[in-house]
PDB file of C-alpha atoms in Angstrom:
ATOM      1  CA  UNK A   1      95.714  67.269  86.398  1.00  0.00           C
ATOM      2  CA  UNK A   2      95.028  69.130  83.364  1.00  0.00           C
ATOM      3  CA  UNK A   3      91.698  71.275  83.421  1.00  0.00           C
ATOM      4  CA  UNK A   4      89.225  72.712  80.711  1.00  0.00           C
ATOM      5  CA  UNK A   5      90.373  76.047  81.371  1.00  0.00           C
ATOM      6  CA  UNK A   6      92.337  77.729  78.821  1.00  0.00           C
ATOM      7  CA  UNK A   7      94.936  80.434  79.421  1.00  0.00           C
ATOM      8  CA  UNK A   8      92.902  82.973  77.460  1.00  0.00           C
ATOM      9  CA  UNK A   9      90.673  82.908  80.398  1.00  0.00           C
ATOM     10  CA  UNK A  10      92.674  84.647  82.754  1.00  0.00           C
ATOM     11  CA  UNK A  11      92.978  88.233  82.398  1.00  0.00           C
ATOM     12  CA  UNK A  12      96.580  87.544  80.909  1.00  0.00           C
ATOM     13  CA  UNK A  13      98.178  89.862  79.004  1.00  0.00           C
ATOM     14  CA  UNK A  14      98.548  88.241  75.681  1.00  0.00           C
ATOM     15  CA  UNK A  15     102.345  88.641  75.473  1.00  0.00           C
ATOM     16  CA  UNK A  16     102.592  86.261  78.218  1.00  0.00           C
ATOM     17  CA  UNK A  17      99.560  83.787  76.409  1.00  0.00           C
ATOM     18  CA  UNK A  18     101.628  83.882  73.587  1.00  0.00           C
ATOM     19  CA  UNK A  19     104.853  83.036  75.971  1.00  0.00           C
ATOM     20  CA  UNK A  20     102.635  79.811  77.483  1.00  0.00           C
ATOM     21  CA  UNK A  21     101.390  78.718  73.726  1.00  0.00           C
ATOM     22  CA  UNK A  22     104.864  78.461  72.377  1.00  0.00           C
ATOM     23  CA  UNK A  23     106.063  76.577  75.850  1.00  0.00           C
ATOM     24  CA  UNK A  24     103.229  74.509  74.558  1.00  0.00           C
ATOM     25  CA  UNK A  25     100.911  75.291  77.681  1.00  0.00           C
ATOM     26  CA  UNK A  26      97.342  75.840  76.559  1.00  0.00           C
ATOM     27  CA  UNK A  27      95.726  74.859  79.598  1.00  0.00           C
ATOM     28  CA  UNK A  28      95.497  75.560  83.031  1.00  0.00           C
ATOM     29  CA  UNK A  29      96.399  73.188  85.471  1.00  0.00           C
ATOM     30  CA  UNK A  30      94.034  72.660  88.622  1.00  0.00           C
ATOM     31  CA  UNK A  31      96.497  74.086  91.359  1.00  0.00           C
ATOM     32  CA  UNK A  32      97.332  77.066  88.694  1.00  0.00           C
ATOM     33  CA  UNK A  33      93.332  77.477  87.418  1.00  0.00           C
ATOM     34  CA  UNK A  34      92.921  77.835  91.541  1.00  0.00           C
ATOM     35  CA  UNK A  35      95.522  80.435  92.088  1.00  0.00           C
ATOM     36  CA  UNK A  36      96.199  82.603  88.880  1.00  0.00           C
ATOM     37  CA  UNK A  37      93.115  84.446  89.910  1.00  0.00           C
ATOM     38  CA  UNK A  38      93.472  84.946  93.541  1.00  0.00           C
ATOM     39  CA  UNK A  39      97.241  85.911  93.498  1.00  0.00           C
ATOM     40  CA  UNK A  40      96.471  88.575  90.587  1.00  0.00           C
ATOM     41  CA  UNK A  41      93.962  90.581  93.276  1.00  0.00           C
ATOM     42  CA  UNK A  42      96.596  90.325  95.647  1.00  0.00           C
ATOM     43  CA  UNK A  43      95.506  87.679  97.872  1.00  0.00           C
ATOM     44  CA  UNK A  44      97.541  85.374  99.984  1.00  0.00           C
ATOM     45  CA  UNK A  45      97.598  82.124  98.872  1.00  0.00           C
ATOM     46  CA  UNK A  46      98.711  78.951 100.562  1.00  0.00           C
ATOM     47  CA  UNK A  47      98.239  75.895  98.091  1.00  0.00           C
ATOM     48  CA  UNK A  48      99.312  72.428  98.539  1.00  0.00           C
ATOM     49  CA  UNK A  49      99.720  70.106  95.333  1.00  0.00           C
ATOM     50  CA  UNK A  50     101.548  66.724  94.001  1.00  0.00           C
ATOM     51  CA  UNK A  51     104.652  67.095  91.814  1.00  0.00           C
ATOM     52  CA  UNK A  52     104.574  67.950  88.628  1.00  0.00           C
ATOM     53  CA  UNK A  53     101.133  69.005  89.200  1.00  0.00           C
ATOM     54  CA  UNK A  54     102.323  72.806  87.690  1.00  0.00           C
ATOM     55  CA  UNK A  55     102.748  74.265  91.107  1.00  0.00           C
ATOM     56  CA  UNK A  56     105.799  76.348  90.493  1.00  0.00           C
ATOM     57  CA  UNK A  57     103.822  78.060  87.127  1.00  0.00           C
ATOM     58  CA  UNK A  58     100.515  78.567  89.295  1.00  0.00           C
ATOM     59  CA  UNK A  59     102.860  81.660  91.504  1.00  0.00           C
ATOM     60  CA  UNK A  60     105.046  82.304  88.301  1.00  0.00           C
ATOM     61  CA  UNK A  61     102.338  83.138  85.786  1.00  0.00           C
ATOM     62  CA  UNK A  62     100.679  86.093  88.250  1.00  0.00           C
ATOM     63  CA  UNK A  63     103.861  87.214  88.772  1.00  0.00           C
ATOM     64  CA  UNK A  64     105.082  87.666  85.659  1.00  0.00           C
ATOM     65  CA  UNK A  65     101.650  89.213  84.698  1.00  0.00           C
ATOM     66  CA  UNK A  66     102.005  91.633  87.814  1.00  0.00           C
ATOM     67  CA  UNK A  67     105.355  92.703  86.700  1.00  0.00           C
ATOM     68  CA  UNK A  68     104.201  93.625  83.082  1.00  0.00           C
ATOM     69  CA  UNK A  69     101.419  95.151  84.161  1.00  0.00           C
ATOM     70  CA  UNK A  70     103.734  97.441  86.679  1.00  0.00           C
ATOM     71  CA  UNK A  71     104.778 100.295  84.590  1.00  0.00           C
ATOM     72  CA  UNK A  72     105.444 102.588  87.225  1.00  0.00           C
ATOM     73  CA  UNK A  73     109.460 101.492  87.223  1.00  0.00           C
ATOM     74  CA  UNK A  74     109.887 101.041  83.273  1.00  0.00           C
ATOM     75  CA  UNK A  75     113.372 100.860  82.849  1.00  0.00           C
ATOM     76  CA  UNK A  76     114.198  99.984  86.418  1.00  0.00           C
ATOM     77  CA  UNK A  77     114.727  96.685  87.867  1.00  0.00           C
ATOM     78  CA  UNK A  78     114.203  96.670  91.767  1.00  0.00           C
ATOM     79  CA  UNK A  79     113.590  93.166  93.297  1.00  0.00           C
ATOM     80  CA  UNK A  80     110.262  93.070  93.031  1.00  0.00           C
ATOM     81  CA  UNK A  81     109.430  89.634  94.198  1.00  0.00           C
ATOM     82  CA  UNK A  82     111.406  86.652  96.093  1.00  0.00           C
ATOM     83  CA  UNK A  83     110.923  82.938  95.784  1.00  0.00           C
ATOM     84  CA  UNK A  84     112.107  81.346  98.686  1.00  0.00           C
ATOM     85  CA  UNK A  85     113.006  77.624  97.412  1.00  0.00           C
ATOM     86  CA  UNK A  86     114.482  75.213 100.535  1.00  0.00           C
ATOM     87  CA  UNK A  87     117.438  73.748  98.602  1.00  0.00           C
ATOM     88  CA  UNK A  88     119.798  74.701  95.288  1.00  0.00           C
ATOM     89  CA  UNK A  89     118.133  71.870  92.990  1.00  0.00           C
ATOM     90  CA  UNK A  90     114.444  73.467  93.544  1.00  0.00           C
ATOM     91  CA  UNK A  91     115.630  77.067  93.063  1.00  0.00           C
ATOM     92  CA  UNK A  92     117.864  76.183  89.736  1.00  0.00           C
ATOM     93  CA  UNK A  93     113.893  74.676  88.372  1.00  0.00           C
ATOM     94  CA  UNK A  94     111.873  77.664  89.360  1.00  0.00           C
ATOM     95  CA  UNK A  95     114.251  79.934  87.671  1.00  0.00           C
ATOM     96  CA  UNK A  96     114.202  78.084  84.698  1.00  0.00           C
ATOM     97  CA  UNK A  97     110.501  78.067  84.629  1.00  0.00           C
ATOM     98  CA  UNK A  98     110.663  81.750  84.923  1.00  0.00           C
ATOM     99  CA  UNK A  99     113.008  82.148  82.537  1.00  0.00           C
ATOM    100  CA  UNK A 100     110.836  79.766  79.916  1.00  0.00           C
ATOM    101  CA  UNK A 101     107.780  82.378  80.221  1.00  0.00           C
ATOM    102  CA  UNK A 102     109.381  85.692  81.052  1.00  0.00           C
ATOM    103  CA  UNK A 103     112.557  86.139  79.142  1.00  0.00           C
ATOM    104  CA  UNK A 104     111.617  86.821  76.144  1.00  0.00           C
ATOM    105  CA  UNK A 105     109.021  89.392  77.810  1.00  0.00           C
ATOM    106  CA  UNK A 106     111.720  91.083  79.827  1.00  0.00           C
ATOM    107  CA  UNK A 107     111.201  89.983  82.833  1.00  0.00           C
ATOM    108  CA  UNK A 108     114.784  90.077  84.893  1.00  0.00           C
ATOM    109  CA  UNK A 109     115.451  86.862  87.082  1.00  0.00           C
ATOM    110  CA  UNK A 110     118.440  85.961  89.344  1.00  0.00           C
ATOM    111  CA  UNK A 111     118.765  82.505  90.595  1.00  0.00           C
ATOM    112  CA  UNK A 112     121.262  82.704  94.185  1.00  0.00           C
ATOM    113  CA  UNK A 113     121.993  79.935  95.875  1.00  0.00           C
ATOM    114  CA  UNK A 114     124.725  78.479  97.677  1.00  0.00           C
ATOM    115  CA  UNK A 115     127.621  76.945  96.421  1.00  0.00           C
ATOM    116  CA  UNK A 116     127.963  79.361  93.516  1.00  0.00           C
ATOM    117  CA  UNK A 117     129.855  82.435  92.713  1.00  0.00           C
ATOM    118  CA  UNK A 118     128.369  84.789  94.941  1.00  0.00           C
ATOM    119  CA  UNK A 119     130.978  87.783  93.124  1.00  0.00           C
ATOM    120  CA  UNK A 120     128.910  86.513  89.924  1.00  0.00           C
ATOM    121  CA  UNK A 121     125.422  86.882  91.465  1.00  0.00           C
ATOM    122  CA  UNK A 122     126.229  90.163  93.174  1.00  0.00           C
ATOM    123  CA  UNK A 123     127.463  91.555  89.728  1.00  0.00           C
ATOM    124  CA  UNK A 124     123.713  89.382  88.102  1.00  0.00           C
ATOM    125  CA  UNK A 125     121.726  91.435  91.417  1.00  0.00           C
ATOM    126  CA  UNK A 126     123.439  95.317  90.121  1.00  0.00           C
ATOM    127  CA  UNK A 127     122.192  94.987  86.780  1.00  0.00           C
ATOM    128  CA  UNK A 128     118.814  94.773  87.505  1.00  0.00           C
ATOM    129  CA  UNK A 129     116.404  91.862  88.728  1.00  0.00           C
ATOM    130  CA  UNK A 130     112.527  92.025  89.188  1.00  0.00           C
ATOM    131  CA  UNK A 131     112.422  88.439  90.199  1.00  0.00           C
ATOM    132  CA  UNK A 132     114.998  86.861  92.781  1.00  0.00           C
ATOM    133  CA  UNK A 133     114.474  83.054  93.328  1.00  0.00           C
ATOM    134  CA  UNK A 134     116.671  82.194  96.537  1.00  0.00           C
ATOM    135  CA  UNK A 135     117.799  79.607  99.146  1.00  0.00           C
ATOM    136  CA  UNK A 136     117.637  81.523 102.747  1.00  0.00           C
ATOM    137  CA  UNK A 137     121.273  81.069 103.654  1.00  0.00           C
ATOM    138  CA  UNK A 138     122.310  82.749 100.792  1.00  0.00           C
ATOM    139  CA  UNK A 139     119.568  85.502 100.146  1.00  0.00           C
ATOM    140  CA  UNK A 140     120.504  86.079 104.033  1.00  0.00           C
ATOM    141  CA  UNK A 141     124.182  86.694 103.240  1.00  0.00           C
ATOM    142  CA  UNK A 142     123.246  89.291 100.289  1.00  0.00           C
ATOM    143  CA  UNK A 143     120.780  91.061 102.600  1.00  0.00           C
ATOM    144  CA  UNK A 144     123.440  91.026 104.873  1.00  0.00           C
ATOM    145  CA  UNK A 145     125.421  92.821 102.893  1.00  0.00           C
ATOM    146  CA  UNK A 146     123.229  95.163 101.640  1.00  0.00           C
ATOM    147  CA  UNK A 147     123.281  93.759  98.049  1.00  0.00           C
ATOM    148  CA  UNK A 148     119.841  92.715  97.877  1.00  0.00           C
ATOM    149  CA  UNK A 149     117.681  95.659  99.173  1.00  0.00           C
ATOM    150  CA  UNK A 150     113.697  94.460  99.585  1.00  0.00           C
ATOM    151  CA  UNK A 151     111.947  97.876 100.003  1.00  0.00           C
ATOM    152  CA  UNK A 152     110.112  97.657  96.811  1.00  0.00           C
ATOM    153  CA  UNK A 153     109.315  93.768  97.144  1.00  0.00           C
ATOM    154  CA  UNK A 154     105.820  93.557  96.391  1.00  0.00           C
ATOM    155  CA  UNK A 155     105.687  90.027  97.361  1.00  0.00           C
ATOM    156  CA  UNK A 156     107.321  86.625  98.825  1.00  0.00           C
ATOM    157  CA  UNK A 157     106.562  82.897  97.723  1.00  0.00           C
ATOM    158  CA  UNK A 158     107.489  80.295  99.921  1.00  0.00           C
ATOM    159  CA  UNK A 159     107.912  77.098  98.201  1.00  0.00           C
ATOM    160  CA  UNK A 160     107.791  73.676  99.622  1.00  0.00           C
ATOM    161  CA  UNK A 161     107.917  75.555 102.890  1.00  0.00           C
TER     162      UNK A 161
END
């Protein structure tokens, strides 16, 4: 459900309003008009909505916005926050939603999952990622191994937990 709310309400930088207008997103949904807010002051959220309802933009906005804002690490990608997604098919869509708004803003995302090259995501993790969308098995395995280090995680979103 599509609210009155535009983006350009939200303390938003306008780099990432100007990522949302050309992904043609003017307007807040009502899960996302609920929790942009809230997650930006660094509450805990725990939000239920329908598919399709924009649930997977209402965590990705604020944390894109939280990473631009973060200047403290210019230059230097540490994991920064973790999407938990239950299967491979839900993690492959959140990444590409936040690839769709943060690319182009520099925002580093990793998508690991099972059944994939995990020599390939290792080498994708040692470049540099500020946002790692993961299933558990797999983010398990690379924590395992000490390839994905979380002391500088700033936050965790479980989705469809």
């Amino acid at each position: 459900m599509e609210t009155t709310t535009e983006f350009t309400s939200f303390e938003l930088s306008p780099i990432l309003i100007d990522s949302l207008q050309k992904s043609g997103f003017q307007k807040a949904s009502a899960i996302q008009e609920m929790t942009i807010t809230p997650i930006l002051e660094g509450k805990d959220i725990l939000a239920l909505a329908e598919t399709g309802s924009g649930k997977t933009g209402a965590f990705a906005i604020p944390i894109i916005e939280q990473i631009l804002r973060d200047k403290e690490n210019e230059g230097d990608y540490p994991i920064r926050y973790v999407v938990m997604s239950p299967t491979r098919e839900l993690a492959q869509q959140t990444y590409k939603v936040f690839n769709q708004f943060g690319k182009e803003l520099g925002i580093h995302t990793a998508c690991v999952i099972g059944g994939e090259s995990m020599d390939r995501q290792k080498d994708v993790i040692g470049k540099g990622v500020q946002v790692l969308v993961a299933t558990p098995g797999r983010l398990k395995d690379l924590i395992n191994q000490k390839i994905v280090k979380l002391d500088q995680c700033k936050g965790v979103v479980f989705d469809e937990a």
